[in-house]
Each structure stands twice: as structure tokens, then as C-alpha cells.
Amino acid sequence: MKTNGRNDDYSDRAKSERRLGWMLAGPAFIIMLAVTLYPILQAFFDSLFAFRLTAPDERQFILFQNYVTILSDPVWWRDLLVTLLITVVTVAVELVLGFALALVMHRALKAVRGWLRTAILVPYGIITVVSAYAWFYAFDISSGYVNSWFNWVPGIDQDLNWFAQASTALPVIMASEIWKTTPFISLLLLAGLAQVPDELTEAAKVDGATWWEQMRKVIIPNMKAAIMVAVLFRALDAFRIFDNVFIMTNGQYGTEVLSLLAYRTSISRLEIGLGSAVSVLLFACVLLISFVAIKVFKVDLAGSTGGKR
Amino acid sequence: MKSTGREKLVWTLISIAVLVYALFPVASIFATSFKAPGDLTNGNFLPTPGLATLDNYEQILVGDAQGLFLTALWNSIGISLIATFIAVVLATLCAYAIARLDFPGKKVILTTALAVSIFPVISIVTPLFNLWRNIGLYDTWLGLIIPYLSLTLPISIWTLAAFFRQIPWELEQAAQVDGATTWQAFRKAIVPLAAPGVFTTAIIAFFIAWNDFVYGISLTSTEAARPVPAALAFFTGASQFESPTGAISAAAIIVTIPVVLLVLLFQRQIVSGLTQGAVKG
């Protein structure tokens, strides 16, 4: 019942359907705009001022000075680097691990399939803060057992304080992030696997393709869309990492990420103007990543999507 | 596929590996939650037999930390349930319109939902922090429920829209032809088909609200509204001289139990909900 333009067959019924459609969908749409578009515009406005909550009377319009301050500060670039490192490493590991888990779930015997899926869902449901504490206490120098379990590994002994330097703290932070979010990526990949037509795999088998050839020539190319979407979503999610870092190191010893920098500047130090500028820059980074992904990798987001937090 | 003995063995081993991977950190914090303060630092995974204690649970449920933990738990349950309820009601209406009605702007709504879900939460927090302080929403339930909608609404809309698209809407017309009124047709033919999707969406949205940390620590300052994840991070223990490791672990286990129960009960629905919303869109 699709009609084009304002001609006569644009019936009353179609008009009332349009109105009803917007009446039903409108509230959700307006709320989404109100809870995100409005704050980001406000953040942009605030970012143009030198404004500390502790000295509200000294509020002063300074145009883009806050942005200059941030972008010329090595802290921003260090935090950006740490964030990108975490994003790249976690997404790469999660893709491989998530794919392995998806294959296991896909091929598992009926008897264990349900159990495996339930177990894999547990990390997805657990609060990130809880997972962060679990990993933190396991590695912590006083309450941990990792040092005594792995003291046969060169470099690990009773006195290793994992959270006192970035080179050991970041791997633990990444491990907890990977543990917590791999289930999500593996479920997406499982759905992608299920969409690969069986006839194709069968045909490849008949032609004598090895397991690896089937993967590389048939299965993975047919799952490209699912893989792209999974990677993009996880990448955006990892780029916003906050909870794990906050709990484990609170950003000390060179482990600070961009979300934490924004939090520290605005909420802890009450530098609203500067903090807003960090927020806007972080938002710009996320936009840039999505834009590049959509253009370069041709991810069709409108056709297929997901989300976690 | 015949399952031979060898195949069974391989799958047993793989299953064990997956179970260990998925559950080990949970087991780890579970073990820690039974350790007495003096037993925390000996580098063992399990509490020393004989020293294992329920003190940590006692401390947060009936002891010194009771006020802190139970209020936070109550805040978390209340705020997450209300945010989930609002999101699911609005998303149901919205997704119904998208799946069933013909109106311009469907794509705009879905794209907006997508854009909101990739929004960095921290970018919203700074202006809200400032605004909430000015209008008195700082450190209140409502002050968290509103921003939580930015987490729960988009995924609810996507999941439900995907779900509703698969409903055979002709059933409704068929029922009307058979003499049912519009409302009867909707209620008898569509509601039973839509209910599982709405329920699944509610569980997923609840998980997401329950998991929030950034809003929780930024927009609250006291027990008035602070949810569990934030309370855990700021929990300093009963005594200044004792690290609250055991108490935090016990609290972590208590907030994990409902999640694990939900996962156990609704594993199938959660998987289908997540993947439908995610891949089929």
C-alpha cells in the first residue's frame, strides 16, 4: 500500500496510518534524541568556555581554547594510544576466540549444546565491575593466587605487582575485557554461521576441500557481513572502555583511557569546560571510527546491527 | 552425525575447556568471598579448610556494611526495573509501528537508535552532571532512570523490530475475517506471538541497565540512588585498616546470582533475542 506524492490515491487510510505510525514511534524517538542529542550539544556549548564548577563566577567564553589545550597535551595522545591499543588487541583476540567458541557451539553434540550456550552466556550477564574485581583480586599482589600458580613462568614471582606498571596491568585489563565480551561476539558469529548454506559446505566437502579450505573459501566469505558488524560493534564498545580500568588501576601508571580522562577532568576535577571538550573529542573519535568502517569496509549498518551496553 | 566414543571424548574435553573459560573468574571471586581476612594473602585459590567463613556475607547482609549494600541493591533493582519497563513499553509501540505500519521515517528512527547505542556514555555524562545538579536530579532515582533509557531503548527497539517483522501479521486479518473485532484480533492473534519477544527484550535491557557503571558513579554521590556497581567501587570496608576484599567479593556473588538464574532459565530466548536484533535487523 505504498503511494507516492500527494495525488488522489493518497487515501485517508494511508494518512491515518502515517499519523498512527508517528504517534506510536514518536515517544521513543523523542526520548532517544533528548537523552543523547541534547546532552552532546550542551557538551559542545560548554566546551567553548573556561568553566570550573568550583569557580562558577569566572566562567568565560574562550572559543576553541579548550581543544587546543587538550590536543597539545601529551596526556591526550598517550590516553588515545592506550585506548587504541586496548581496542585493537581485544577485538583481534575476541574475533579469533569468539569464532572458535561459535564453531564449538555450532558443531557441538546435541547433548552439550544447551549447556555450552548457557555457560558462554554467563560472562555476558555478569556486571563488568564484578568481572573486573574477580580479575583484580586474582592478580593482586596481596590477595591473588596468580603469582604463586605461575611462578614457574620467567618474569612472574611472588613480588610481581601486576598493577604497578602499564606493561603488566594492561594485559590483565584486556584479559578481563575479553572474557566479559567475547560471548557477545561469538553469538553474533554463531548467527552468521547458521546463515551459511549447508549445500555450499557439502559441495566443498565433495570436491575434496580440506577443513581449512572450507573455512577460507566458503564459510568465512559467506559470513563477511556478520563478521564486519561484530568487529565494528566490539571496536566501538572497546574504545569506550571504562569500568575495568577504573577498578583495576584507576588509570594510574600509564593505563588511563579516554573515557577515564573525560571522567577525571569533569566529574573528579569539576573542570566542566575542559571535560566537555574531552567528551566531544571522544564522541568525534567514535563517529570517525564508524564513518571509516562504513565507508572502507562497506558495513551495512542499517541492514544489520546489534549493541551491548 | 553418529557420535562415536572418540567423538564423545573430544566433545567432553572441549566442553570442559569452555566451561572452565566461562566460569573460572566467577569461581575465583566465589572462593574469595569465603576467605577470612587473615586467609586472604596466602596465595591460595580456595579458602583454607577450617578458616572458611560466612562473615563476609554476614557483614554485607546483616552487619556493618548492611546499610551500604542493601540500599545499593534496592536502588539497582528499582532503577533498572523502571528503566527497563519504560524502555520496553516505548520500544514495543515503536517496533510495532515499524513492523506493521507504513509511514515515512522508519529508517530515521532505526538509524537514530543505532547512533544512540554507539554513543560514548561518558560524553553524555558531563553535561548531565552539570544539568542534574542545577535542576535537582543529581543523586536521585529519576536522575539515573532517564540516562539509562539511552542504554536500554536502542537495543530494545532493534530487538523488537526484528522480532515483530517475523510475526505473520496476516493472522490478524484472518481473525477479523472470522468476525473478531480489531482489538480481539490483535489480542488473540498477535499478543501471544509477540509476548516472548517482549519478554526477551526486557531481560536483555535489564542486563544492560544492571551492568551500568559510568552513570552510576558520575550522577550519584550518596546512598540515595547509588546502584550496586558504583557502590562496590566506592566500598571502603568496615574498618580503615582492613581491605574490604572479602566483603566486595560476597557482594559481587550476591548480585551475580540473579543474573546466572536468568541466564539458566532463559538461555534460549536470550540467544535468539540477541542474535535476531543483531544480525537480521
Coordinates of C-alpha atoms in Angstrom, one line a residue, chain A:
Chain A
M1 CA 0.0 0.0 0.0
K2 CA 2.8 2.4 -0.9
T3 CA 1.7 5.6 -2.5
N4 CA 4.0 8.3 -3.9
G5 CA 3.3 12.0 -3.8
R6 CA 0.2 13.9 -3.0
N7 CA -2.1 12.6 -5.7
D8 CA -5.7 11.5 -5.2
D9 CA -4.9 7.8 -4.3
Y10 CA -3.2 9.1 -1.3
S11 CA -6.1 7.9 0.7
D12 CA -7.3 8.9 4.1
R13 CA -6.3 5.5 5.3
A14 CA -2.7 6.0 4.4
K15 CA -2.7 9.3 6.1
S16 CA -4.1 8.0 9.3
E17 CA -1.6 5.2 9.1
R18 CA 1.2 7.7 8.9
R19 CA -0.2 9.6 11.8
L20 CA -0.6 6.4 13.9
G21 CA 2.9 5.3 13.0
W22 CA 4.4 8.5 14.3
M23 CA 2.2 8.5 17.4
L24 CA 3.4 5.1 18.3
A25 CA 7.1 5.5 17.3
G26 CA 7.4 9.2 18.3
P27 CA 7.8 9.0 22.0
A28 CA 10.7 6.5 21.8
F29 CA 12.3 8.7 19.0
I30 CA 12.0 11.9 21.0
I31 CA 13.4 10.4 24.2
M32 CA 16.4 9.0 22.3
L33 CA 17.1 12.4 20.9
A34 CA 16.5 14.1 24.3
V35 CA 18.9 11.8 26.2
T36 CA 21.7 12.0 23.7
L37 CA 21.5 14.7 21.1
Y38 CA 20.6 17.4 23.7
P39 CA 23.5 16.5 26.1
I40 CA 26.1 16.3 23.3
L41 CA 25.0 19.8 22.0
Q42 CA 25.2 21.0 25.6
A43 CA 28.6 19.5 25.9
F44 CA 29.8 21.2 22.8
F45 CA 28.4 24.5 24.1
D46 CA 30.1 24.1 27.5
S47 CA 33.4 23.1 25.8
L48 CA 33.7 26.7 24.5
F49 CA 34.0 28.1 28.0
A50 CA 36.7 28.2 30.6
F51 CA 34.4 26.9 33.3
R52 CA 35.2 25.2 36.6
L53 CA 32.3 24.2 38.9
T54 CA 34.4 25.3 41.9
A55 CA 34.6 28.8 40.5
P56 CA 31.3 29.3 38.6
D57 CA 31.6 33.1 38.5
E58 CA 34.8 33.0 36.5
R59 CA 33.0 31.4 33.5
Q60 CA 34.5 32.8 30.4
F61 CA 34.0 32.3 26.6
I62 CA 37.2 31.1 25.1
L63 CA 36.1 29.6 21.8
F64 CA 38.3 26.5 20.9
Q65 CA 41.0 27.2 23.5
N66 CA 40.0 24.0 25.5
Y67 CA 40.5 21.9 22.4
V68 CA 43.9 23.5 21.8
T69 CA 44.8 22.7 25.4
I70 CA 43.8 19.1 25.1
L71 CA 45.3 18.4 21.7
S72 CA 48.6 19.9 22.7
D73 CA 48.8 17.9 25.9
P74 CA 50.8 14.6 25.7
V75 CA 48.3 13.1 28.1
W76 CA 45.5 13.1 25.5
W77 CA 47.8 11.4 23.0
R78 CA 49.1 8.8 25.5
D79 CA 45.5 8.0 26.5
L80 CA 44.4 7.8 22.9
L81 CA 47.2 5.4 22.2
V82 CA 46.4 3.2 25.2
T83 CA 42.7 3.2 24.2
L84 CA 43.5 2.2 20.6
L85 CA 45.9 -0.5 21.8
I86 CA 43.2 -2.0 24.0
T87 CA 40.7 -1.7 21.2
V88 CA 42.9 -3.4 18.6
V89 CA 44.2 -6.2 20.8
T90 CA 40.9 -7.1 22.5
V91 CA 38.9 -7.0 19.2
A92 CA 41.6 -9.2 17.4
V93 CA 41.7 -11.7 20.2
E94 CA 37.9 -11.7 20.6
L95 CA 37.4 -12.3 16.9
V96 CA 39.6 -15.4 17.0
L97 CA 38.3 -16.7 20.3
G98 CA 34.7 -15.8 19.6
F99 CA 34.9 -17.6 16.2
A100 CA 36.3 -20.7 17.9
L101 CA 33.5 -20.6 20.5
A102 CA 30.9 -20.1 17.8
L103 CA 32.3 -23.1 15.9
V104 CA 32.2 -25.2 19.0
M105 CA 28.5 -24.2 19.7
H106 CA 27.6 -24.7 16.1
R107 CA 29.1 -28.2 15.8
A108 CA 28.5 -29.4 19.4
L109 CA 26.6 -32.6 20.0
K110 CA 23.0 -32.0 20.9
A111 CA 23.6 -33.3 24.4
V112 CA 26.0 -30.5 25.4
R113 CA 24.8 -27.6 23.1
G114 CA 22.4 -26.1 25.6
W115 CA 25.0 -26.3 28.4
L116 CA 27.7 -24.7 26.3
R117 CA 25.4 -21.8 25.3
T118 CA 24.4 -21.3 28.9
A119 CA 28.0 -21.3 30.1
I120 CA 29.0 -18.9 27.4
L121 CA 26.2 -16.5 28.3
V122 CA 27.3 -16.2 31.9
P123 CA 30.1 -13.7 31.3
Y124 CA 27.8 -11.7 29.1
G125 CA 25.3 -11.3 32.0
I126 CA 27.8 -10.6 34.8
I127 CA 28.4 -7.0 35.8
T128 CA 31.6 -5.6 34.3
V129 CA 32.6 -4.3 37.7
V130 CA 32.2 -7.8 39.2
S131 CA 34.3 -9.3 36.5
A132 CA 36.9 -6.5 37.0
Y133 CA 37.1 -7.3 40.7
A134 CA 37.4 -11.1 40.0
W135 CA 40.4 -10.5 37.7
F136 CA 41.8 -7.8 40.0
Y137 CA 41.8 -10.0 43.1
A138 CA 43.2 -13.0 41.3
F139 CA 46.2 -10.9 40.2
D140 CA 46.5 -8.6 43.1
I141 CA 49.8 -8.8 45.0
S142 CA 48.3 -9.4 48.4
S143 CA 45.1 -11.4 47.7
G144 CA 46.0 -13.0 44.4
Y145 CA 46.9 -16.6 43.6
V146 CA 48.2 -16.0 40.1
N147 CA 51.7 -15.2 41.3
S148 CA 52.1 -18.4 43.2
W149 CA 50.4 -20.5 40.5
F150 CA 52.6 -19.2 37.7
N151 CA 55.9 -18.5 39.5
W152 CA 57.5 -21.1 37.1
V153 CA 57.0 -18.6 34.3
P154 CA 60.0 -16.4 33.8
G155 CA 59.2 -12.9 35.0
I156 CA 56.5 -13.9 37.4
D157 CA 57.3 -14.3 41.0
Q158 CA 55.7 -13.5 44.4
D159 CA 56.8 -9.9 44.3
L160 CA 55.3 -9.1 40.9
N161 CA 52.8 -6.2 41.3
W162 CA 50.8 -6.5 38.1
F163 CA 49.1 -3.2 38.6
A164 CA 52.1 -1.1 39.2
Q165 CA 53.1 -0.7 35.5
A166 CA 51.3 -0.5 32.2
S167 CA 53.2 -3.4 30.7
T168 CA 51.6 -5.9 33.1
A169 CA 48.4 -4.0 34.1
L170 CA 47.1 -3.6 30.5
P171 CA 47.2 -7.3 29.6
V172 CA 45.1 -8.1 32.7
I173 CA 42.7 -5.3 31.9
M174 CA 42.5 -6.6 28.3
A175 CA 42.0 -10.2 29.5
S176 CA 39.1 -9.2 31.7
E177 CA 37.5 -7.2 28.9
I178 CA 38.0 -10.1 26.5
W179 CA 36.5 -12.6 29.0
K180 CA 33.5 -10.4 29.6
T181 CA 32.6 -9.5 26.0
T182 CA 33.7 -12.5 23.8
P183 CA 30.3 -14.2 24.4
F184 CA 28.6 -11.3 22.6
I185 CA 30.8 -11.5 19.5
S186 CA 30.6 -15.3 19.4
L187 CA 26.8 -15.2 19.5
L188 CA 26.8 -12.8 16.5
L189 CA 29.2 -15.1 14.7
L190 CA 27.1 -18.1 15.6
A191 CA 24.1 -16.4 14.0
G192 CA 26.3 -15.7 10.9
L193 CA 27.5 -19.3 10.8
A194 CA 23.9 -20.5 10.8
Q195 CA 23.2 -18.5 7.7
V196 CA 25.9 -20.1 5.6
P197 CA 24.0 -22.5 3.3
D198 CA 24.8 -26.1 4.2
E199 CA 24.8 -27.1 0.5
L200 CA 27.9 -24.9 -0.1
T201 CA 29.9 -26.6 2.6
E202 CA 28.7 -30.0 1.5
A203 CA 29.7 -29.2 -2.1
A204 CA 33.1 -28.1 -1.0
K205 CA 33.5 -31.3 1.0
V206 CA 32.5 -33.4 -2.0
D207 CA 35.1 -31.6 -4.0
G208 CA 37.7 -32.7 -1.5
A209 CA 38.3 -29.4 0.2
T210 CA 40.2 -29.6 3.5
W211 CA 38.6 -28.2 6.7
W212 CA 40.8 -25.1 6.3
E213 CA 39.9 -24.6 2.6
Q214 CA 36.2 -24.9 3.5
M215 CA 36.7 -22.2 6.2
R216 CA 38.7 -19.9 4.0
K217 CA 36.8 -20.3 0.7
V218 CA 33.2 -21.0 1.7
I219 CA 32.4 -20.3 5.3
I220 CA 34.2 -17.0 6.1
P221 CA 33.3 -15.3 2.8
N222 CA 29.7 -16.1 3.5
M223 CA 29.9 -14.7 7.0
K224 CA 31.6 -11.4 6.0
A225 CA 28.6 -9.2 6.9
A226 CA 28.2 -10.8 10.3
I227 CA 32.0 -10.5 11.0
M228 CA 32.1 -6.9 10.0
V229 CA 29.2 -5.9 12.2
A230 CA 30.6 -7.9 15.1
V231 CA 34.0 -6.2 14.7
L232 CA 32.7 -2.7 14.4
F233 CA 30.4 -3.1 17.4
R234 CA 33.0 -4.5 19.6
A235 CA 35.6 -1.9 18.4
L236 CA 33.2 0.9 19.3
D237 CA 32.5 -0.7 22.6
A238 CA 36.1 -1.4 23.5
F239 CA 37.0 2.2 22.5
R240 CA 34.7 3.3 25.3
I241 CA 36.2 1.0 27.9
F242 CA 35.9 2.4 31.4
D243 CA 34.8 0.0 34.2
N244 CA 37.7 -2.4 34.1
V245 CA 40.4 0.3 34.1
F246 CA 38.6 2.3 36.8
I247 CA 38.5 -0.7 39.2
M248 CA 42.0 -2.2 38.5
T249 CA 44.3 0.8 38.2
N250 CA 42.1 3.9 38.2
G251 CA 44.2 5.0 35.2
Q252 CA 47.5 5.1 37.2
Y253 CA 50.9 4.1 35.8
G254 CA 50.1 5.0 32.2
T255 CA 46.9 2.9 31.9
E256 CA 44.5 5.8 31.6
V257 CA 42.0 5.5 28.7
L258 CA 40.0 8.4 27.1
S259 CA 36.7 7.7 28.9
L260 CA 38.6 7.9 32.2
L261 CA 40.3 11.1 31.1
A262 CA 36.9 12.6 30.5
Y263 CA 35.6 11.4 33.8
R264 CA 38.7 12.6 35.7
T265 CA 38.5 16.0 34.1
S266 CA 34.9 16.8 34.5
I267 CA 33.5 14.7 37.4
S268 CA 36.5 14.5 39.7
R269 CA 38.2 17.8 39.0
L270 CA 35.0 19.6 38.1
E271 CA 36.6 21.3 35.0
I272 CA 33.3 21.3 33.1
G273 CA 34.6 23.3 30.1
L274 CA 37.7 21.2 29.6
G275 CA 35.9 17.9 30.4
S276 CA 33.2 18.7 27.9
A277 CA 35.8 19.3 25.3
V278 CA 37.3 15.8 26.0
S279 CA 33.8 14.3 25.8
V280 CA 33.2 16.0 22.4
L281 CA 36.5 14.8 21.1
L282 CA 35.8 11.3 22.3
F283 CA 32.4 11.4 20.6
A284 CA 34.2 12.7 17.4
C285 CA 36.6 9.7 17.6
V286 CA 33.6 7.2 17.8
L287 CA 32.0 9.0 14.8
L288 CA 35.2 8.8 12.8
I289 CA 35.6 5.1 13.5
S290 CA 32.0 4.3 12.4
F291 CA 32.4 6.5 9.4
V292 CA 35.6 4.8 8.3
A293 CA 34.2 1.4 9.0
I294 CA 31.1 2.1 6.9
K295 CA 33.0 3.7 4.0
V296 CA 36.1 1.5 3.9
F297 CA 34.6 -1.9 4.9
K298 CA 31.1 -1.2 3.5
V299 CA 29.4 -2.4 6.6
D300 CA 25.7 -2.1 6.0
L301 CA 24.6 -0.9 9.5
A302 CA 21.1 -0.1 8.7
G303 CA 20.5 -3.6 7.4
S304 CA 22.1 -5.4 10.3
T305 CA 23.1 -4.3 13.7
G306 CA 23.3 -5.0 17.4
G307 CA 24.5 -3.5 20.6
K308 CA 25.6 -4.4 24.0
R309 CA 25.7 -1.7 26.6

